[in-house]
Tab-separated table of C-alpha atoms in Angstrom:
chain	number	residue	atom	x	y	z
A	1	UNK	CA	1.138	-0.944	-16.699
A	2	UNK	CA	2.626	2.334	-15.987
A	3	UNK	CA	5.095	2.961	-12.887
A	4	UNK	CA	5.592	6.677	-11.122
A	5	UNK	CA	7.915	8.798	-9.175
A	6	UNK	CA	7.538	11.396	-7.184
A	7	UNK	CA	8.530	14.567	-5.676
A	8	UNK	CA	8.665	16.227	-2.220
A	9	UNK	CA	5.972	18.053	-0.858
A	10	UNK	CA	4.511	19.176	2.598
A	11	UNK	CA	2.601	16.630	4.783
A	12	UNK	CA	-0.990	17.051	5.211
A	13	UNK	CA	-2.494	15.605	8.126
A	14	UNK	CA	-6.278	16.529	8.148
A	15	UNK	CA	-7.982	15.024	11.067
A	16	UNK	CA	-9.619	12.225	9.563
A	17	UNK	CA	-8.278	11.547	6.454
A	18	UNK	CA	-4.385	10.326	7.427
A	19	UNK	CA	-2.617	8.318	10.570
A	20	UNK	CA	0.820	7.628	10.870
A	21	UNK	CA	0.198	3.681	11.744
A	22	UNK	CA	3.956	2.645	12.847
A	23	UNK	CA	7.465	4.331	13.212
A	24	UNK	CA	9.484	3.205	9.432
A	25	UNK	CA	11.785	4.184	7.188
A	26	UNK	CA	11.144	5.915	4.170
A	27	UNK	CA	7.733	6.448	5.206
A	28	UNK	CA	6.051	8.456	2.804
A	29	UNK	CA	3.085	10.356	4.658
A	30	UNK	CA	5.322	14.276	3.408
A	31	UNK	CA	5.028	12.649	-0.541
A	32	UNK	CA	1.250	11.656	-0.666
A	33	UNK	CA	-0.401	14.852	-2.406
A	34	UNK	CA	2.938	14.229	-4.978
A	35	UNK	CA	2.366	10.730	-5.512
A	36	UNK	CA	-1.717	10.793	-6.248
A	37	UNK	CA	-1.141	13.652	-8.476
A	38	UNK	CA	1.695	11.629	-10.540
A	39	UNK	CA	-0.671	8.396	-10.629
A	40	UNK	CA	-3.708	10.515	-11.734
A	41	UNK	CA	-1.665	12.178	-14.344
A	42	UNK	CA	-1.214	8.265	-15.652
A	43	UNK	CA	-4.202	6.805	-15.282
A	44	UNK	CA	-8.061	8.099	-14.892
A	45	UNK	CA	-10.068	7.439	-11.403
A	46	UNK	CA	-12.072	4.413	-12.770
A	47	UNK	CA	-8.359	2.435	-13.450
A	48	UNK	CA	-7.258	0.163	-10.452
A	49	UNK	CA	-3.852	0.781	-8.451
A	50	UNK	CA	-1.780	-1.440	-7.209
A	51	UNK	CA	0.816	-0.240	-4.490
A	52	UNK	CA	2.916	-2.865	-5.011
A	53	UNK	CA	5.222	-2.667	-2.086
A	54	UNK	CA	2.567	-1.314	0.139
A	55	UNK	CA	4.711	-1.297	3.403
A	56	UNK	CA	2.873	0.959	6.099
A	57	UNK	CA	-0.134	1.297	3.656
A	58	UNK	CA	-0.430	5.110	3.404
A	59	UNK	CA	-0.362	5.194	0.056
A	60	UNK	CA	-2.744	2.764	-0.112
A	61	UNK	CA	-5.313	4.779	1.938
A	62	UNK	CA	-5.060	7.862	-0.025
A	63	UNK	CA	-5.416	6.373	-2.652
A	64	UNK	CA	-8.160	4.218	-1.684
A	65	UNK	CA	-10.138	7.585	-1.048
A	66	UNK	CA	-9.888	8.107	-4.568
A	67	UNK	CA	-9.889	5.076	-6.606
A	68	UNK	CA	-10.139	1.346	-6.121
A	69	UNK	CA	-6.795	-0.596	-4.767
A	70	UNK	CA	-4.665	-3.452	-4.740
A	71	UNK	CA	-2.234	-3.375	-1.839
A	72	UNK	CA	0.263	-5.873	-1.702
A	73	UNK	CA	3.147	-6.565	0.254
A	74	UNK	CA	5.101	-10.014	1.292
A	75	UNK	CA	5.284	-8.961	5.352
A	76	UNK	CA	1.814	-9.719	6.430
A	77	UNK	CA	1.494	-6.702	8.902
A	78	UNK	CA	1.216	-4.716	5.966
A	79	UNK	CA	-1.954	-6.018	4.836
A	80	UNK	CA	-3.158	-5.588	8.511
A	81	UNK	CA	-2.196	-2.054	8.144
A	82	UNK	CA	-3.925	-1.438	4.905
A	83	UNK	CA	-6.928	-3.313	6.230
A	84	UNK	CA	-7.000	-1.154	9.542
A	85	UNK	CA	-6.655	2.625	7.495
A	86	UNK	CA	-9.339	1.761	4.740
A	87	UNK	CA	-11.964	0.221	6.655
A	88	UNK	CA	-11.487	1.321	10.216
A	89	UNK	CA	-13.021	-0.237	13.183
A	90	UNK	CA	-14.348	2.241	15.650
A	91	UNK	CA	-14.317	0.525	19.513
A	92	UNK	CA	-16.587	1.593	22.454
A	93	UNK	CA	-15.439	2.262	25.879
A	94	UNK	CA	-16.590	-0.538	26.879
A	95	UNK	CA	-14.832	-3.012	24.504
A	96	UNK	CA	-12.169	-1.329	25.115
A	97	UNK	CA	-12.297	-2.002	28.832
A	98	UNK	CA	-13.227	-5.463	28.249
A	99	UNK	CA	-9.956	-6.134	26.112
A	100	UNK	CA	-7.969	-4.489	29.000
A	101	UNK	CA	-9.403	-6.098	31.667
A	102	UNK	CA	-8.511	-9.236	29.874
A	103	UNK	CA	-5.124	-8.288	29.715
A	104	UNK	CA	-4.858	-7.546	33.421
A	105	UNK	CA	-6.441	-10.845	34.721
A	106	UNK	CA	-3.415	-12.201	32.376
A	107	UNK	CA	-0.945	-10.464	33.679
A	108	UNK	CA	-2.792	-11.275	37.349
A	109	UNK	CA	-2.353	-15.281	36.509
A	110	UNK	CA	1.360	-14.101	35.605
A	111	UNK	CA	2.368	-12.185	38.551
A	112	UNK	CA	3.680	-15.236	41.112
A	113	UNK	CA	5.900	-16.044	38.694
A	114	UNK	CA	6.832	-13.143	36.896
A	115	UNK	CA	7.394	-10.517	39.129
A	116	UNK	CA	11.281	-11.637	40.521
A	117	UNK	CA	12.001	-10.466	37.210
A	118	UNK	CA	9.987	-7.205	37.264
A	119	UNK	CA	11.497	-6.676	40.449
A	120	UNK	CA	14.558	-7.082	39.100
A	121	UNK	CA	14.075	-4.798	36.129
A	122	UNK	CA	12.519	-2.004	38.233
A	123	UNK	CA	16.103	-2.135	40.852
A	124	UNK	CA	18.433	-1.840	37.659
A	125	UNK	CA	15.837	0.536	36.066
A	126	UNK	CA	16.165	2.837	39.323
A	127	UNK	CA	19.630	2.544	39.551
A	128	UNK	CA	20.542	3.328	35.899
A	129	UNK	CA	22.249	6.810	35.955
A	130	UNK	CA	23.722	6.189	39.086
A	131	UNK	CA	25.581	2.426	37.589
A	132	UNK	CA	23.599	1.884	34.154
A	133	UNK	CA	25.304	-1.909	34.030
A	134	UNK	CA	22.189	-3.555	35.561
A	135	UNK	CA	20.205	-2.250	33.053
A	136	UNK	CA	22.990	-2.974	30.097
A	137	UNK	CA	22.840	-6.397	31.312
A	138	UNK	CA	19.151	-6.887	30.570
A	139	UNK	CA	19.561	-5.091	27.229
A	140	UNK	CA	22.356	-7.661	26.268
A	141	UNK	CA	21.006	-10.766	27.532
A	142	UNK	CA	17.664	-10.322	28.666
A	143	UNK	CA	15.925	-12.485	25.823
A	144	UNK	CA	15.026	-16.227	27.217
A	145	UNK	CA	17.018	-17.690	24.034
A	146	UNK	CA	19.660	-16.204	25.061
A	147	UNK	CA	21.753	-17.755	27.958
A	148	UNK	CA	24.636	-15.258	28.334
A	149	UNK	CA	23.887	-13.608	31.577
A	150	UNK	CA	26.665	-12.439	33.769
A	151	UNK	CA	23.999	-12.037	36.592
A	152	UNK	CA	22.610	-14.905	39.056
A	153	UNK	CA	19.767	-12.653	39.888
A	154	UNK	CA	18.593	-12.407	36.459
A	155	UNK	CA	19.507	-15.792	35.563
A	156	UNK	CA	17.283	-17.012	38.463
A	157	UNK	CA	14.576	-14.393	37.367
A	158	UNK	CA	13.939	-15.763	34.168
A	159	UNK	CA	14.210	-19.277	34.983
A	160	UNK	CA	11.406	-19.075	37.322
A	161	UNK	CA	9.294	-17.002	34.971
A	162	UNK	CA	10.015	-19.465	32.151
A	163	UNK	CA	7.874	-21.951	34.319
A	164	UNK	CA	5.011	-20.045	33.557
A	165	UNK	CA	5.143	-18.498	30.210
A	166	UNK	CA	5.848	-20.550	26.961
A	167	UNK	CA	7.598	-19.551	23.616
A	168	UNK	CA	4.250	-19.175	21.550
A	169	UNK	CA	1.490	-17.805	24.078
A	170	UNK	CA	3.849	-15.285	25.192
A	171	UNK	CA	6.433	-14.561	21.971
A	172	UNK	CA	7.466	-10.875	23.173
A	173	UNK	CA	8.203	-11.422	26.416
A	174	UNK	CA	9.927	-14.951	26.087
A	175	UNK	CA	12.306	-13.445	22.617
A	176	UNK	CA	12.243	-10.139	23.069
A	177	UNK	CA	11.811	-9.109	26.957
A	178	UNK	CA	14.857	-7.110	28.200
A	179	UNK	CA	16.470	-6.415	24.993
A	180	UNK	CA	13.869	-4.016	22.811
A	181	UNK	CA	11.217	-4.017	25.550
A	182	UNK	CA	11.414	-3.860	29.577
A	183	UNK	CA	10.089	-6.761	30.747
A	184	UNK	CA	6.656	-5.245	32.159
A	185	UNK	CA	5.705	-3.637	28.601
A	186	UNK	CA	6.567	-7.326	27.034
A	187	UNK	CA	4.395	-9.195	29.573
A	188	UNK	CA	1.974	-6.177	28.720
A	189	UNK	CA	1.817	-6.625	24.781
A	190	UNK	CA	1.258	-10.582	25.252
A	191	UNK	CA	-1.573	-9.502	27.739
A	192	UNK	CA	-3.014	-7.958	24.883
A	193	UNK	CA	-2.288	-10.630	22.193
A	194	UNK	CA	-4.290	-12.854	24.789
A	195	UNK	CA	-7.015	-10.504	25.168
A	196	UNK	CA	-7.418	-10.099	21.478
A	197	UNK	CA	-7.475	-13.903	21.008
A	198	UNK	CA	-10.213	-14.292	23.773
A	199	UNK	CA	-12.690	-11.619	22.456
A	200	UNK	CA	-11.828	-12.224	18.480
A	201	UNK	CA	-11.284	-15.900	18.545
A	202	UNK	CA	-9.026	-16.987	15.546
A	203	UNK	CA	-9.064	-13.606	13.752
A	204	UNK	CA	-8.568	-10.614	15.937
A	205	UNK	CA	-9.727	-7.734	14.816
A	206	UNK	CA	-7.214	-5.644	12.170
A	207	UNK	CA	-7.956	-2.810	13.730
A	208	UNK	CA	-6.868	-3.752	16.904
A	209	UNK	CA	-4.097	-5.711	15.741
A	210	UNK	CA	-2.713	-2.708	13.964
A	211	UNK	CA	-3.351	-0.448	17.155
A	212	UNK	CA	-0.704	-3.215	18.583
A	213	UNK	CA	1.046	-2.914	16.140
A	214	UNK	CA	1.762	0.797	16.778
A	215	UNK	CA	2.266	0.373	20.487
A	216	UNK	CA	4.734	-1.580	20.141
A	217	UNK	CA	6.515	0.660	17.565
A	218	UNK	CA	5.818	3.130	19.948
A	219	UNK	CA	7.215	2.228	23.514
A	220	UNK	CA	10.725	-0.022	21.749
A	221	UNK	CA	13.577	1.445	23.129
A	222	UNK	CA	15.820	1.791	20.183
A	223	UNK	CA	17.544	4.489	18.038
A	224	UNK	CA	14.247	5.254	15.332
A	225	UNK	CA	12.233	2.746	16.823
A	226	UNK	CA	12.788	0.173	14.722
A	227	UNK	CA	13.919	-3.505	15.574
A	228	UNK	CA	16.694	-3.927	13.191
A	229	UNK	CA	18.998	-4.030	16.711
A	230	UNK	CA	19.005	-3.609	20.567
A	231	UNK	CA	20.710	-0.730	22.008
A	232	UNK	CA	24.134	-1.164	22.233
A	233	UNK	CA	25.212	-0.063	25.874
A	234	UNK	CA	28.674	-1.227	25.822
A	235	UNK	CA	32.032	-0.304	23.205
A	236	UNK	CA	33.915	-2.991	21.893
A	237	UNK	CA	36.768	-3.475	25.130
A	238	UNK	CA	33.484	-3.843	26.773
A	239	UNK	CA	33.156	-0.751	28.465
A	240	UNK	CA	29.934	1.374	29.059
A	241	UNK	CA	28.865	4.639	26.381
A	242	UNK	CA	27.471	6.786	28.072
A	243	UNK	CA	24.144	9.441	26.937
A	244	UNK	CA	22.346	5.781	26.254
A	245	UNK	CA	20.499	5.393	29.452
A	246	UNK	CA	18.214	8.361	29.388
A	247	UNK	CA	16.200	7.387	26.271
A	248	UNK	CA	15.766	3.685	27.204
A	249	UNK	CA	14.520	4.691	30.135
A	250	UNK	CA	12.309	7.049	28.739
A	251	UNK	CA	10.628	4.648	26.141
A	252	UNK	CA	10.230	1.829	29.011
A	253	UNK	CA	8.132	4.031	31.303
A	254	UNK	CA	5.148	4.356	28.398
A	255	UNK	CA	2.706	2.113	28.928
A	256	UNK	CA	1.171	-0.602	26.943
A	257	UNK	CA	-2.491	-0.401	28.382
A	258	UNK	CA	-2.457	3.330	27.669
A	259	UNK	CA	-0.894	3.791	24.216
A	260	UNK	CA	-3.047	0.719	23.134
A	261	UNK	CA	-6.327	2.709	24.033
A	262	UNK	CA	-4.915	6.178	22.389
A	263	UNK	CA	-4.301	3.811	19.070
A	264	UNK	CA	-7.368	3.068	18.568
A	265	UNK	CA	-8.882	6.157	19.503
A	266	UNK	CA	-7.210	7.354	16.786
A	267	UNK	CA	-8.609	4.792	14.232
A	268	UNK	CA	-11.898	5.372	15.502
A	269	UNK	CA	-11.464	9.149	14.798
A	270	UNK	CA	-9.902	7.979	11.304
A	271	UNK	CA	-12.521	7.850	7.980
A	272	UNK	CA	-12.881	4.609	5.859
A	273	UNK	CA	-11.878	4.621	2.493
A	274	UNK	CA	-14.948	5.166	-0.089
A	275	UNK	CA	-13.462	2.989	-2.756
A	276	UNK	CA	-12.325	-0.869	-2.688
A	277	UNK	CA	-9.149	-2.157	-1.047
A	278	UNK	CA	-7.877	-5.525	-1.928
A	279	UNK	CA	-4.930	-6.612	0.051
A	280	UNK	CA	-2.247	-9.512	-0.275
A	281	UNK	CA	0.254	-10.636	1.282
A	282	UNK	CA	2.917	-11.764	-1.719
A	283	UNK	CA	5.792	-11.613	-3.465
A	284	UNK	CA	5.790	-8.979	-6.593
A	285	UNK	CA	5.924	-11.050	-9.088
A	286	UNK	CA	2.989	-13.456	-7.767
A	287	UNK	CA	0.968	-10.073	-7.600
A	288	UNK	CA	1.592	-9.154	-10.623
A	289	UNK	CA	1.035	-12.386	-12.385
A	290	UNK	CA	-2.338	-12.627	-10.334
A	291	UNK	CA	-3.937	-9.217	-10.608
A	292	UNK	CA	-2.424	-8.176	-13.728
A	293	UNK	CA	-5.307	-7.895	-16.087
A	294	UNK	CA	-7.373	-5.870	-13.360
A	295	UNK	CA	-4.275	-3.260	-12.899
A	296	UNK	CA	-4.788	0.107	-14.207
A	297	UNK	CA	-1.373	1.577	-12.857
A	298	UNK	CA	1.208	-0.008	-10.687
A	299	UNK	CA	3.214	2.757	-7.641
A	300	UNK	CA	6.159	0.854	-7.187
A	301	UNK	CA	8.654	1.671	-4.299
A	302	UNK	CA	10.775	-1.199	-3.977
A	303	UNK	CA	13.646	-1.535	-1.524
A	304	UNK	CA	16.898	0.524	-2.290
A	305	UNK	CA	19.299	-0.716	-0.510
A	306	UNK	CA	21.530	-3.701	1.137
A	307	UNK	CA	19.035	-3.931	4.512
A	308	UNK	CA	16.162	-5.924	4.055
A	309	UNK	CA	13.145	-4.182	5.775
A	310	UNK	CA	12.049	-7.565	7.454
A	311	UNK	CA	15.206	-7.187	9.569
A	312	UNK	CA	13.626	-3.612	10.945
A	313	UNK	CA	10.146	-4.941	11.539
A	314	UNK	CA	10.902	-9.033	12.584
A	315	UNK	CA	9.171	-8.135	15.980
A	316	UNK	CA	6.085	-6.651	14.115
A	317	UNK	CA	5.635	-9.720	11.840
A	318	UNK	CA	5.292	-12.135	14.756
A	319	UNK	CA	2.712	-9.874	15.996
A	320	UNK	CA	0.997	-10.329	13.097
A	321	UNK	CA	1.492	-13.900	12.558
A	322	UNK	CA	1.029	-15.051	16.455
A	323	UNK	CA	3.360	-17.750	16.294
A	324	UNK	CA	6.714	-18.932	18.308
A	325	UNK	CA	9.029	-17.160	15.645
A	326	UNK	CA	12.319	-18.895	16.695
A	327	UNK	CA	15.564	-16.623	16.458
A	328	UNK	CA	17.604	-17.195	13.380
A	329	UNK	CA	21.562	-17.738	14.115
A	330	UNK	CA	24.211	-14.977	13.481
A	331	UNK	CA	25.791	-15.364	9.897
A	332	UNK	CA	28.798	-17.677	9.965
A	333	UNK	CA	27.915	-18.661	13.592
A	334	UNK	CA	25.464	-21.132	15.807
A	335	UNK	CA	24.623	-18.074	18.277
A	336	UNK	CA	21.584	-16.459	18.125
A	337	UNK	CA	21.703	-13.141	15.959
A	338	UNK	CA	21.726	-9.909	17.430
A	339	UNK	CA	18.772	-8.182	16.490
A	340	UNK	CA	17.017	-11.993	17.457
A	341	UNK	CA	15.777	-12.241	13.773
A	342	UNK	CA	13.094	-14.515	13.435
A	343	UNK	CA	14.417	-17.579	11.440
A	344	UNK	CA	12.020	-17.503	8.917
A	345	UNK	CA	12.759	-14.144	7.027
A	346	UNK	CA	12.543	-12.662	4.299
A	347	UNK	CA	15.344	-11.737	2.423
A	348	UNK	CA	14.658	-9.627	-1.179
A	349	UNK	CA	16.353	-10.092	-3.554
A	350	UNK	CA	16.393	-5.915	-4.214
A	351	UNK	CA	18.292	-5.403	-1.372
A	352	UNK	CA	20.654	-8.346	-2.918
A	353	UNK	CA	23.507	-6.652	-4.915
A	354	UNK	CA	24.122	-9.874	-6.933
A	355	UNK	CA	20.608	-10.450	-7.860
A	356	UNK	CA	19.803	-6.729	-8.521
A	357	UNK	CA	19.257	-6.186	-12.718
A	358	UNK	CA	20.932	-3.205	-13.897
């Protein structure tokens, strides 16, 4: 097995050929020309590839134009991602439509008891440059696990929506409303989930679970769009920072319904792979020890430093997995962690500095 670097080089997007599937870090979309050229120089077309830490999956697709592919990963939205850019899904109107009026009769059921709390949101929204601590205060303790409210009105808000909604049928809103979503585009990605579940059954399309996927990457109101954190509105005495409240408001006025159609748009528009992907959601070493004899060549980009990715994409993986994540407790302490990691994460042993090999 043979492992490559690479070099920089300029981005290519060809209508077509590449898609950008969700905001991340070290995404490699500017390196792909670099990194086919340094696997090719390894290995002829007829050998196998394994992108070993497949992440967002572009590698995977270009090289899955090329040669056949193994593209692994141990977060399973990266195997809906790799799925979703080799073999495409194109959506009519109509479907579309279908899965969005879905969605809205969802929401409809929702309204009675959900809207004191979009009420709520839309006053502290409105009122934001003028006295931004409304709006702070459903950053900070929006989240239903969290019970640190400062505000009756809020309080009262999300007591009577809990009497509707539940934990697992509605994950973003009930863990994540408030803090890295407003409220509405929460209730609007669950609408979704629930729309997907009613016209796909048990296994939604990947398609248009990756087209979630990059809504939600999309509209989160945080610095890089990540969800390694919330905003932090406040400084340490508890004060207010300012030049926050423009950009939060900006990413909670997109809209769910919208973006969600324009994602998969663009994977209809997108071309499937002409060779074979195989994807896997696993640890390295169980790849490896799996697929080894049919590996030709191995791109390996592990992680390179002390943050584990799953804390940046926590939010993503419940998406993917559809379940009540639960929020893992802040290290040395019983209260919930900040970023509301869910409490089964993974934690490699890369970004580990006493389990790193020199």
């Amino acid at each position: 097995m043979n492992t490559t670097g690479f070099v920089e080089c300029d981005d290519r997007n060809v209508a077509g050929t590449s898609l950008r599937p969700i905001h991340y870090l070290g995404n490699k979309s500017r390196y792909l020309d670099a990194i086919e050229h340094a696997i090719d120089s390894v290995a002829p077309r007829s050998a196998t590839a394994c992108d070993l830490f497949a992440g967002t999956a572009v590698v995977t697709r270009r090289l899955a134009l090329r040669r056949d592919v193994i593209s692994a990963d141990v977060q399973a939205y990266s195997s809906v991602l790799a799925r979703a850019l080799t073999t495409p899904r194109a959506f009519t109107s109509q479907e579309v439509d279908q899965i969005l009026g879905i969605a809205a009769d969802w929401l409809d059921a929702a309204r009675p008891s959900t809207q004191e709390l979009i009420d709520h949101e839309e006053q502290a929204e409105a009122r934001a440059h003028a006295d931004p601590g409304a709006l702070a205060e459903l950053i900070e303790a929006g989240s239903f696990v969290l019970n640190s409210s400062r505000s009756p009105a809020l309080e009262s808000a999300k007591r009577r929506a809990q009497r509707y909604l539940d934990p697992e049928g509605a994950a973003l809103t009930w863990s994540y409303g408030g803090t890295y979503f407003s409220f509405r585009q929460a209730l609007e990605l669950d609408a979704v989930r629930h729309a997907l579940r009613a016209t796909s059954g048990e296994a939604p399309s990947t398609t248009a679970t990756a087209a979630l996927l990059g809504v939600a990457s999309d509209v989160v109101s945080t610095v890089g769009n990540h969800f390694a954190q919330p905003v932090r509105p406040r400084r340490t005495d508890g004060t207010l920072k300012h030049g926050w409240v423009a950009s939060v408001l900006r990413s909670r006025r997109l809209s769910v319904f919208h973006g969600f159609a324009e994602r998969l748009a663009e994977y209809s528009r997108l071309s499937p792979a002409t060779h074979e992907c195989i994807t896997t959601t696993s640890d390295y070493r169980d790849t490896l020890a799996r697929f080894g004899p049919e590996i030709g060549v191995v791109y390996a980009d592990p992680p390179y430093t002390r943050d584990h990715y799953s804390r940046f994409y926590h939010v993503l993986e419940t998406m993917v997995l559809d379940d009540d994540p639960g929020v893992a407790s802040a290290q040395g302490s019983s209260a919930p962690s900040r970023g509301l990691y869910r409490e089964q994460r993974h934690q490699s042993p890369f970004s580990i500095r006493s389990q790193v090999r020199p």
